[in-house]
PDB file of C-alpha atoms and ligand atoms in Angstrom:
ATOM      1  CA  MET A   1      -5.646 -84.555  26.436  1.00  0.00           C
ATOM      2  CA  ASN A   2      -6.399 -80.957  26.574  1.00  0.00           C
ATOM      3  CA  ARG A   3      -3.617 -79.193  28.048  1.00  0.00           C
ATOM      4  CA  PHE A   4      -1.778 -79.752  24.175  1.00  0.00           C
ATOM      5  CA  ILE A   5      -3.963 -77.298  23.320  1.00  0.00           C
ATOM      6  CA  PRO A   6      -3.314 -74.386  24.840  1.00  0.00           C
ATOM      7  CA  HIS A   7       0.445 -75.901  22.884  1.00  0.00           C
ATOM      8  CA  ILE A   8      -1.311 -75.806  19.980  1.00  0.00           C
ATOM      9  CA  ILE A   9      -2.874 -73.110  19.222  1.00  0.00           C
ATOM     10  CA  ALA A  10       0.777 -70.556  20.577  1.00  0.00           C
ATOM     11  CA  VAL A  11       2.117 -72.737  17.184  1.00  0.00           C
ATOM     12  CA  ILE A  12      -0.511 -72.260  14.657  1.00  0.00           C
ATOM     13  CA  VAL A  13      -0.380 -67.817  16.260  1.00  0.00           C
ATOM     14  CA  VAL A  14       3.925 -67.823  16.495  1.00  0.00           C
ATOM     15  CA  ALA A  15       4.356 -69.199  12.641  1.00  0.00           C
ATOM     16  CA  THR A  16       1.031 -67.941  11.374  1.00  0.00           C
ATOM     17  CA  THR A  17       2.255 -64.104  12.428  1.00  0.00           C
ATOM     18  CA  THR A  18       5.688 -65.145  10.739  1.00  0.00           C
ATOM     19  CA  ILE A  19       4.961 -65.526   8.098  1.00  0.00           C
ATOM     20  CA  ILE A  20       2.244 -62.445   8.112  1.00  0.00           C
ATOM     21  CA  ILE A  21       5.552 -60.092   9.111  1.00  0.00           C
ATOM     22  CA  SER A  22       7.936 -61.978   5.733  1.00  0.00           C
ATOM     23  CA  ARG A  23       5.355 -61.190   4.086  1.00  0.00           C
ATOM     24  CA  GLU A  24       4.643 -57.563   4.527  1.00  0.00           C
ATOM     25  CA  PHE A  25       8.560 -57.946   4.723  1.00  0.00           C
ATOM     26  CA  ARG A  26       9.108 -58.457   1.079  1.00  0.00           C
ATOM     27  CA  VAL A  27       6.800 -56.178  -0.045  1.00  0.00           C
ATOM     28  CA  SER A  28       7.676 -53.484   1.430  1.00  0.00           C
ATOM     29  CA  LYS A  29      10.824 -53.735  -0.150  1.00  0.00           C
ATOM     30  CA  ILE A  30       9.502 -53.723  -3.970  1.00  0.00           C
ATOM     31  CA  PRO A  31       8.432 -50.866  -4.853  1.00  0.00           C
ATOM     32  CA  ASN A  32       5.392 -50.503  -5.820  1.00  0.00           C
ATOM     33  CA  GLY A  33       5.046 -54.228  -4.117  1.00  0.00           C
ATOM     34  CA  GLY A  34       1.552 -53.343  -3.243  1.00  0.00           C
ATOM     35  CA  LYS A  35       0.324 -53.857  -6.558  1.00  0.00           C
ATOM     36  CA  PHE A  36       0.647 -57.837  -6.913  1.00  0.00           C
ATOM     37  CA  GLN A  37       1.596 -58.401  -2.596  1.00  0.00           C
ATOM     38  CA  CYS A  38       2.533 -61.659  -2.762  1.00  0.00           C
ATOM     39  CA  ALA A  39       1.928 -62.673  -6.365  1.00  0.00           C
ATOM     40  CA  ASN A  40       5.831 -60.503  -7.550  1.00  0.00           C
ATOM     41  CA  CYS A  41       6.947 -63.241  -5.814  1.00  0.00           C
ATOM     42  CA  HIS A  42       5.111 -67.049  -5.947  1.00  0.00           C
ATOM     43  CA  THR A  43       3.998 -68.932  -8.553  1.00  0.00           C
ATOM     44  CA  ASN A  44       0.662 -69.263  -6.912  1.00  0.00           C
ATOM     45  CA  PRO A  45      -1.188 -65.567  -7.900  1.00  0.00           C
ATOM     46  CA  GLY A  46      -2.850 -65.570  -4.201  1.00  0.00           C
ATOM     47  CA  GLY A  47       0.972 -65.571  -2.582  1.00  0.00           C
ATOM     48  CA  GLY A  48       2.621 -68.538  -0.542  1.00  0.00           C
ATOM     49  CA  GLY A  49       4.023 -71.841  -2.065  1.00  0.00           C
ATOM     50  CA  ALA A  50       6.439 -72.273  -5.127  1.00  0.00           C
ATOM     51  CA  ARG A  51       9.097 -68.843  -6.040  1.00  0.00           C
ATOM     52  CA  ASN A  52       9.345 -66.996  -8.643  1.00  0.00           C
ATOM     53  CA  ASN A  53      13.080 -66.655 -10.618  1.00  0.00           C
ATOM     54  CA  PHE A  54      12.301 -63.057  -9.022  1.00  0.00           C
ATOM     55  CA  GLY A  55      10.947 -64.416  -5.384  1.00  0.00           C
ATOM     56  CA  GLN A  56      13.744 -66.383  -5.275  1.00  0.00           C
ATOM     57  CA  ALA A  57      15.971 -63.340  -6.506  1.00  0.00           C
ATOM     58  CA  VAL A  58      14.540 -61.406  -3.397  1.00  0.00           C
ATOM     59  CA  ASP A  59      14.999 -64.217  -0.948  1.00  0.00           C
ATOM     60  CA  ILE A  60      18.820 -64.382  -1.432  1.00  0.00           C
ATOM     61  CA  ARG A  61      19.022 -60.651  -0.309  1.00  0.00           C
ATOM     62  CA  VAL A  62      16.673 -61.522   2.640  1.00  0.00           C
ATOM     63  CA  THR A  63      18.427 -61.222   5.948  1.00  0.00           C
ATOM     64  CA  PRO A  64      16.654 -63.675   8.505  1.00  0.00           C
ATOM     65  CA  ASN A  65      16.440 -60.372  10.940  1.00  0.00           C
ATOM     66  CA  GLY A  66      15.215 -58.439   8.573  1.00  0.00           C
ATOM     67  CA  GLY A  67      16.888 -55.845   8.597  1.00  0.00           C
ATOM     68  CA  GLU A  68      18.414 -55.346   5.025  1.00  0.00           C
ATOM     69  CA  ASP A  69      17.676 -54.130   1.972  1.00  0.00           C
ATOM     70  CA  PHE A  70      18.129 -55.904  -0.548  1.00  0.00           C
ATOM     71  CA  TRP A  71      16.180 -53.420  -3.923  1.00  0.00           C
ATOM     72  CA  SER A  72      19.443 -53.130  -5.980  1.00  0.00           C
ATOM     73  CA  ALA A  73      20.673 -52.275  -8.964  1.00  0.00           C
ATOM     74  CA  THR A  74      22.000 -55.800  -9.669  1.00  0.00           C
ATOM     75  CA  LEU A  75      17.770 -56.535  -9.497  1.00  0.00           C
ATOM     76  CA  ALA A  76      16.621 -54.061 -11.020  1.00  0.00           C
ATOM     77  CA  SER A  77      19.014 -54.911 -14.221  1.00  0.00           C
ATOM     78  CA  GLN A  78      17.977 -58.744 -14.628  1.00  0.00           C
ATOM     79  CA  ASP A  79      14.861 -60.054 -16.216  1.00  0.00           C
ATOM     80  CA  SER A  80      13.083 -62.554 -14.277  1.00  0.00           C
ATOM     81  CA  ASP A  81      10.251 -63.749 -16.169  1.00  0.00           C
ATOM     82  CA  GLY A  82      12.708 -63.761 -19.282  1.00  0.00           C
ATOM     83  CA  ASP A  83       9.886 -61.768 -21.440  1.00  0.00           C
ATOM     84  CA  GLY A  84      12.278 -58.895 -22.329  1.00  0.00           C
ATOM     85  CA  PHE A  85      11.093 -56.451 -19.696  1.00  0.00           C
ATOM     86  CA  THR A  86      13.870 -55.845 -16.760  1.00  0.00           C
ATOM     87  CA  ASN A  87      12.577 -55.733 -12.738  1.00  0.00           C
ATOM     88  CA  GLY A  88      13.173 -52.616 -12.478  1.00  0.00           C
ATOM     89  CA  GLN A  89      11.398 -52.242 -15.980  1.00  0.00           C
ATOM     90  CA  GLU A  90       8.409 -53.509 -14.796  1.00  0.00           C
ATOM     91  CA  LEU A  91       8.399 -52.832 -11.279  1.00  0.00           C
ATOM     92  CA  GLY A  92       8.319 -48.358 -12.184  1.00  0.00           C
ATOM     93  CA  ASP A  93      12.416 -47.546 -10.936  1.00  0.00           C
ATOM     94  CA  PRO A  94      14.296 -49.010 -13.377  1.00  0.00           C
ATOM     95  CA  THR A  95      18.220 -48.301 -12.223  1.00  0.00           C
ATOM     96  CA  GLY A  96      17.095 -49.972  -8.557  1.00  0.00           C
ATOM     97  CA  SER A  97      17.368 -46.764  -7.093  1.00  0.00           C
ATOM     98  CA  TRP A  98      14.004 -47.158  -4.684  1.00  0.00           C
ATOM     99  CA  ARG A  99      14.484 -47.367  -0.873  1.00  0.00           C
ATOM    100  CA  PRO A 100      11.926 -48.182   1.247  1.00  0.00           C
ATOM    101  CA  GLY A 101      10.380 -45.158   3.288  1.00  0.00           C
ATOM    102  CA  GLN A 102      10.268 -43.587  -0.416  1.00  0.00           C
ATOM    103  CA  PRO A 103       7.101 -42.689  -2.515  1.00  0.00           C
ATOM    104  CA  ASP A 104       6.524 -45.866  -5.155  1.00  0.00           C
ATOM    105  CA  PRO A 105       8.277 -44.779  -8.406  1.00  0.00           C
ATOM    106  CA  GLY A 106       7.337 -44.596 -11.642  1.00  0.00           C
ATOM    107  CA  SER A 107       3.351 -44.644 -12.922  1.00  0.00           C
ATOM    108  CA  PHE A 108       0.888 -46.968 -11.050  1.00  0.00           C
ATOM    109  CA  SER A 109      -0.822 -48.075 -13.833  1.00  0.00           C
ATOM    110  CA  SER A 110       2.607 -49.802 -15.272  1.00  0.00           C
ATOM    111  CA  VAL A 111       3.595 -51.642 -12.658  1.00  0.00           C
ATOM    112  CA  SER A 112       3.567 -54.992 -14.176  1.00  0.00           C
ATOM    113  CA  ASN A 113       5.094 -58.515 -12.592  1.00  0.00           C
ATOM    114  CA  PRO A 114       8.081 -59.614 -12.579  1.00  0.00           C
ATOM    115  CA  GLY A 115       7.781 -62.921 -12.257  1.00  0.00           C
ATOM    116  CA  ASP A 116       5.318 -63.737 -14.917  1.00  0.00           C
ATOM    117  CA  PHE A 117       6.136 -63.961 -18.363  1.00  0.00           C
ATOM    118  CA  ASN A 118       2.712 -62.200 -18.936  1.00  0.00           C
ATOM    119  CA  SER A 119       2.503 -59.512 -16.946  1.00  0.00           C
ATOM    120  CA  ARG A 120       4.514 -56.807 -18.512  1.00  0.00           C
ATOM    121  CA  PRO A 121       4.519 -52.753 -18.851  1.00  0.00           C
ATOM    122  CA  PRO A 122       3.000 -51.162 -20.861  1.00  0.00           C
ATOM    123  CA  ALA A 123       4.983 -50.633 -24.279  1.00  0.00           C
ATOM    124  CA  THR A 124       4.958 -47.138 -24.771  1.00  0.00           C
ATOM    125  CA  ASP A 125       5.580 -46.645 -20.743  1.00  0.00           C
ATOM    126  CA  VAL A 126       8.418 -48.234 -20.751  1.00  0.00           C
ATOM    127  CA  ALA A 127      10.207 -46.038 -24.337  1.00  0.00           C
ATOM    128  CA  GLU A 128       9.628 -42.693 -22.030  1.00  0.00           C
ATOM    129  CA  THR A 129      11.353 -43.946 -18.928  1.00  0.00           C
ATOM    130  CA  VAL A 130      14.338 -45.942 -20.418  1.00  0.00           C
ATOM    131  CA  MET A 131      15.882 -45.572 -23.372  1.00  0.00           C
ATOM    132  CA  PRO A 132      17.542 -48.514 -24.734  1.00  0.00           C
ATOM    133  CA  THR A 133      21.490 -48.778 -24.229  1.00  0.00           C
ATOM    134  CA  SER A 134      21.969 -51.339 -27.296  1.00  0.00           C
ATOM    135  CA  TYR A 135      20.087 -53.770 -30.338  1.00  0.00           C
ATOM    136  CA  ARG A 136      17.815 -56.206 -28.614  1.00  0.00           C
ATOM    137  CA  LEU A 137      15.648 -58.340 -30.633  1.00  0.00           C
ATOM    138  CA  MET A 138      13.080 -60.784 -28.370  1.00  0.00           C
ATOM    139  CA  ASN A 139      11.181 -63.548 -28.211  1.00  0.00           C
ATOM    140  CA  ASN A 140       8.029 -63.006 -30.480  1.00  0.00           C
ATOM    141  CA  TYR A 141       4.960 -63.738 -28.047  1.00  0.00           C
ATOM    142  CA  PRO A 142       2.514 -65.772 -27.941  1.00  0.00           C
ATOM    143  CA  ASN A 143       4.169 -68.743 -30.385  1.00  0.00           C
ATOM    144  CA  PRO A 144       3.119 -70.745 -31.841  1.00  0.00           C
ATOM    145  CA  PHE A 145       0.193 -68.102 -32.584  1.00  0.00           C
ATOM    146  CA  ASN A 146      -3.076 -67.686 -34.530  1.00  0.00           C
ATOM    147  CA  PRO A 147      -4.443 -64.697 -35.819  1.00  0.00           C
ATOM    148  CA  SER A 148      -1.729 -62.602 -34.971  1.00  0.00           C
ATOM    149  CA  THR A 149       2.032 -62.515 -32.628  1.00  0.00           C
ATOM    150  CA  LYS A 150       3.508 -59.398 -31.717  1.00  0.00           C
ATOM    151  CA  ILE A 151       7.610 -59.224 -32.632  1.00  0.00           C
ATOM    152  CA  VAL A 152       9.153 -56.516 -29.724  1.00  0.00           C
ATOM    153  CA  PHE A 153      12.711 -55.104 -30.290  1.00  0.00           C
ATOM    154  CA  GLU A 154      14.696 -52.603 -28.845  1.00  0.00           C
ATOM    155  CA  ILE A 155      17.697 -50.526 -31.025  1.00  0.00           C
ATOM    156  CA  PRO A 156      19.464 -47.135 -29.443  1.00  0.00           C
ATOM    157  CA  GLN A 157      19.889 -44.823 -31.189  1.00  0.00           C
ATOM    158  CA  SER A 158      17.941 -43.338 -34.082  1.00  0.00           C
ATOM    159  CA  GLU A 159      19.009 -46.073 -37.126  1.00  0.00           C
ATOM    160  CA  ASN A 160      17.286 -47.656 -40.240  1.00  0.00           C
ATOM    161  CA  VAL A 161      15.665 -50.492 -39.513  1.00  0.00           C
ATOM    162  CA  SER A 162      13.573 -52.836 -41.292  1.00  0.00           C
ATOM    163  CA  LEU A 163      11.851 -55.510 -39.788  1.00  0.00           C
ATOM    164  CA  ARG A 164      10.392 -58.843 -42.096  1.00  0.00           C
ATOM    165  CA  ILE A 165       8.217 -62.029 -42.113  1.00  0.00           C
ATOM    166  CA  TYR A 166      10.084 -64.908 -44.689  1.00  0.00           C
ATOM    167  CA  ASN A 167       8.475 -67.943 -45.037  1.00  0.00           C
ATOM    168  CA  ILE A 168      11.226 -70.813 -44.766  1.00  0.00           C
ATOM    169  CA  ASN A 169      11.587 -70.965 -47.860  1.00  0.00           C
ATOM    170  CA  GLY A 170      13.408 -67.339 -47.261  1.00  0.00           C
ATOM    171  CA  GLU A 171      10.563 -65.935 -49.669  1.00  0.00           C
ATOM    172  CA  LEU A 172       9.620 -62.436 -48.317  1.00  0.00           C
ATOM    173  CA  VAL A 173       5.956 -62.827 -47.008  1.00  0.00           C
ATOM    174  CA  ARG A 174       5.216 -59.013 -44.924  1.00  0.00           C
ATOM    175  CA  THR A 175       7.208 -55.685 -44.466  1.00  0.00           C
ATOM    176  CA  ILE A 176       6.169 -54.511 -41.233  1.00  0.00           C
ATOM    177  CA  VAL A 177       8.785 -51.745 -40.465  1.00  0.00           C
ATOM    178  CA  ASN A 178      10.913 -50.338 -43.734  1.00  0.00           C
ATOM    179  CA  GLY A 179      11.865 -46.899 -42.563  1.00  0.00           C
ATOM    180  CA  ASN A 180      13.927 -44.092 -40.094  1.00  0.00           C
ATOM    181  CA  LEU A 181      13.042 -44.556 -36.671  1.00  0.00           C
ATOM    182  CA  PRO A 182      14.031 -43.244 -33.456  1.00  0.00           C
ATOM    183  CA  ALA A 183      15.651 -44.344 -30.283  1.00  0.00           C
ATOM    184  CA  GLY A 184      13.110 -46.543 -28.539  1.00  0.00           C
ATOM    185  CA  HIS A 185      11.378 -49.677 -27.907  1.00  0.00           C
ATOM    186  CA  TYR A 186       9.233 -50.464 -30.333  1.00  0.00           C
ATOM    187  CA  GLU A 187       5.884 -53.632 -30.279  1.00  0.00           C
ATOM    188  CA  LYS A 188       5.121 -54.674 -33.616  1.00  0.00           C
ATOM    189  CA  GLU A 189       1.940 -56.968 -34.724  1.00  0.00           C
ATOM    190  CA  TRP A 190       2.234 -59.396 -37.525  1.00  0.00           C
ATOM    191  CA  ASP A 191      -1.657 -60.043 -38.480  1.00  0.00           C
ATOM    192  CA  GLY A 192      -0.419 -63.401 -40.510  1.00  0.00           C
ATOM    193  CA  TYR A 193      -1.746 -61.640 -43.514  1.00  0.00           C
ATOM    194  CA  ASN A 194       1.259 -61.518 -46.408  1.00  0.00           C
ATOM    195  CA  GLU A 195       1.576 -58.487 -48.579  1.00  0.00           C
ATOM    196  CA  SER A 196      -1.651 -58.904 -51.090  1.00  0.00           C
ATOM    197  CA  GLY A 197      -3.541 -58.699 -47.848  1.00  0.00           C
ATOM    198  CA  ASN A 198      -4.395 -62.645 -48.050  1.00  0.00           C
ATOM    199  CA  SER A 199      -4.114 -64.715 -44.559  1.00  0.00           C
ATOM    200  CA  VAL A 200      -1.161 -66.784 -44.517  1.00  0.00           C
ATOM    201  CA  THR A 201      -1.340 -70.850 -43.831  1.00  0.00           C
ATOM    202  CA  SER A 202      -0.120 -72.777 -41.074  1.00  0.00           C
ATOM    203  CA  GLY A 203       3.647 -73.191 -40.283  1.00  0.00           C
ATOM    204  CA  VAL A 204       7.185 -71.972 -39.320  1.00  0.00           C
ATOM    205  CA  TYR A 205       8.287 -68.138 -40.129  1.00  0.00           C
ATOM    206  CA  ILE A 206      10.909 -66.543 -39.938  1.00  0.00           C
ATOM    207  CA  TYR A 207      10.692 -62.805 -38.708  1.00  0.00           C
ATOM    208  CA  ARG A 208      14.343 -60.283 -39.644  1.00  0.00           C
ATOM    209  CA  LEU A 209      15.472 -56.780 -37.649  1.00  0.00           C
ATOM    210  CA  THR A 210      17.920 -54.984 -39.074  1.00  0.00           C
ATOM    211  CA  ALA A 211      19.093 -52.048 -37.917  1.00  0.00           C
ATOM    212  CA  GLY A 212      22.119 -50.539 -39.198  1.00  0.00           C
ATOM    213  CA  LYS A 213      24.821 -53.229 -38.616  1.00  0.00           C
ATOM    214  CA  PHE A 214      22.770 -55.356 -36.247  1.00  0.00           C
ATOM    215  CA  ASP A 215      21.336 -58.040 -37.764  1.00  0.00           C
ATOM    216  CA  ARG A 216      19.124 -61.013 -36.733  1.00  0.00           C
ATOM    217  CA  SER A 217      16.528 -62.945 -37.229  1.00  0.00           C
ATOM    218  CA  SER A 218      14.479 -65.738 -35.563  1.00  0.00           C
ATOM    219  CA  ARG A 219      11.922 -68.280 -35.808  1.00  0.00           C
ATOM    220  CA  MET A 220       7.467 -68.653 -34.651  1.00  0.00           C
ATOM    221  CA  ILE A 221       4.624 -70.872 -35.727  1.00  0.00           C
ATOM    222  CA  LEU A 222       1.899 -70.492 -36.834  1.00  0.00           C
ATOM    223  CA  MET A 223      -0.763 -72.323 -36.555  1.00  0.00           C
ATOM    224  CA  LYS A 224      -4.214 -72.515 -37.247  1.00  0.00           C
TER     225      LYS A 224
HETATM  226 CA1   CA B 301      10.411 -59.205 -16.986  1.00  0.00          CA
END
């Protein structure tokens, strides 16, 4: 039986080495990847296991011999975790121009995890580095919420903007924004209070953003 032990050890060593090399290879090919290591690509925060959307996109671009750069404008422009920030915005390289060996792009403190919906770059940093190219109203978060939620939107140019909350009967509950805003990325909080300063009851509410000709509404749920 003992004669099998060296073979078993050899298999374990080779397998472990392969895993470590593949991990280091992928992390080194992601801008600022060192901050989150394997958690950038895997659903398990410690690495390994199933891949998140970002990890799947990364994996497609990694060749078996490791000789190809996968980070690209295409991958940078995708929003793998659906939080309203592109992978490039989250990793500090919005255009996908960074290449391995170059200094880390962006601000290290702003780097977030493109595979985690709850990990987002600070809005102020994103607004400074990336100017939106279109009008967007993102899903509020959290949702359902209690007691407050954030509503995220982008405008590509200076515009008269209104952001208002309505109840399910279409009655105005609260005006969050009403005025001219410069182009940028915005996160506005609604604290669950109406214009009279009273806390509103649980239920479905509608937030409506108008900016120039852009007019979009979405629903959210206050659950106390
Ligand atoms: Ca994202």
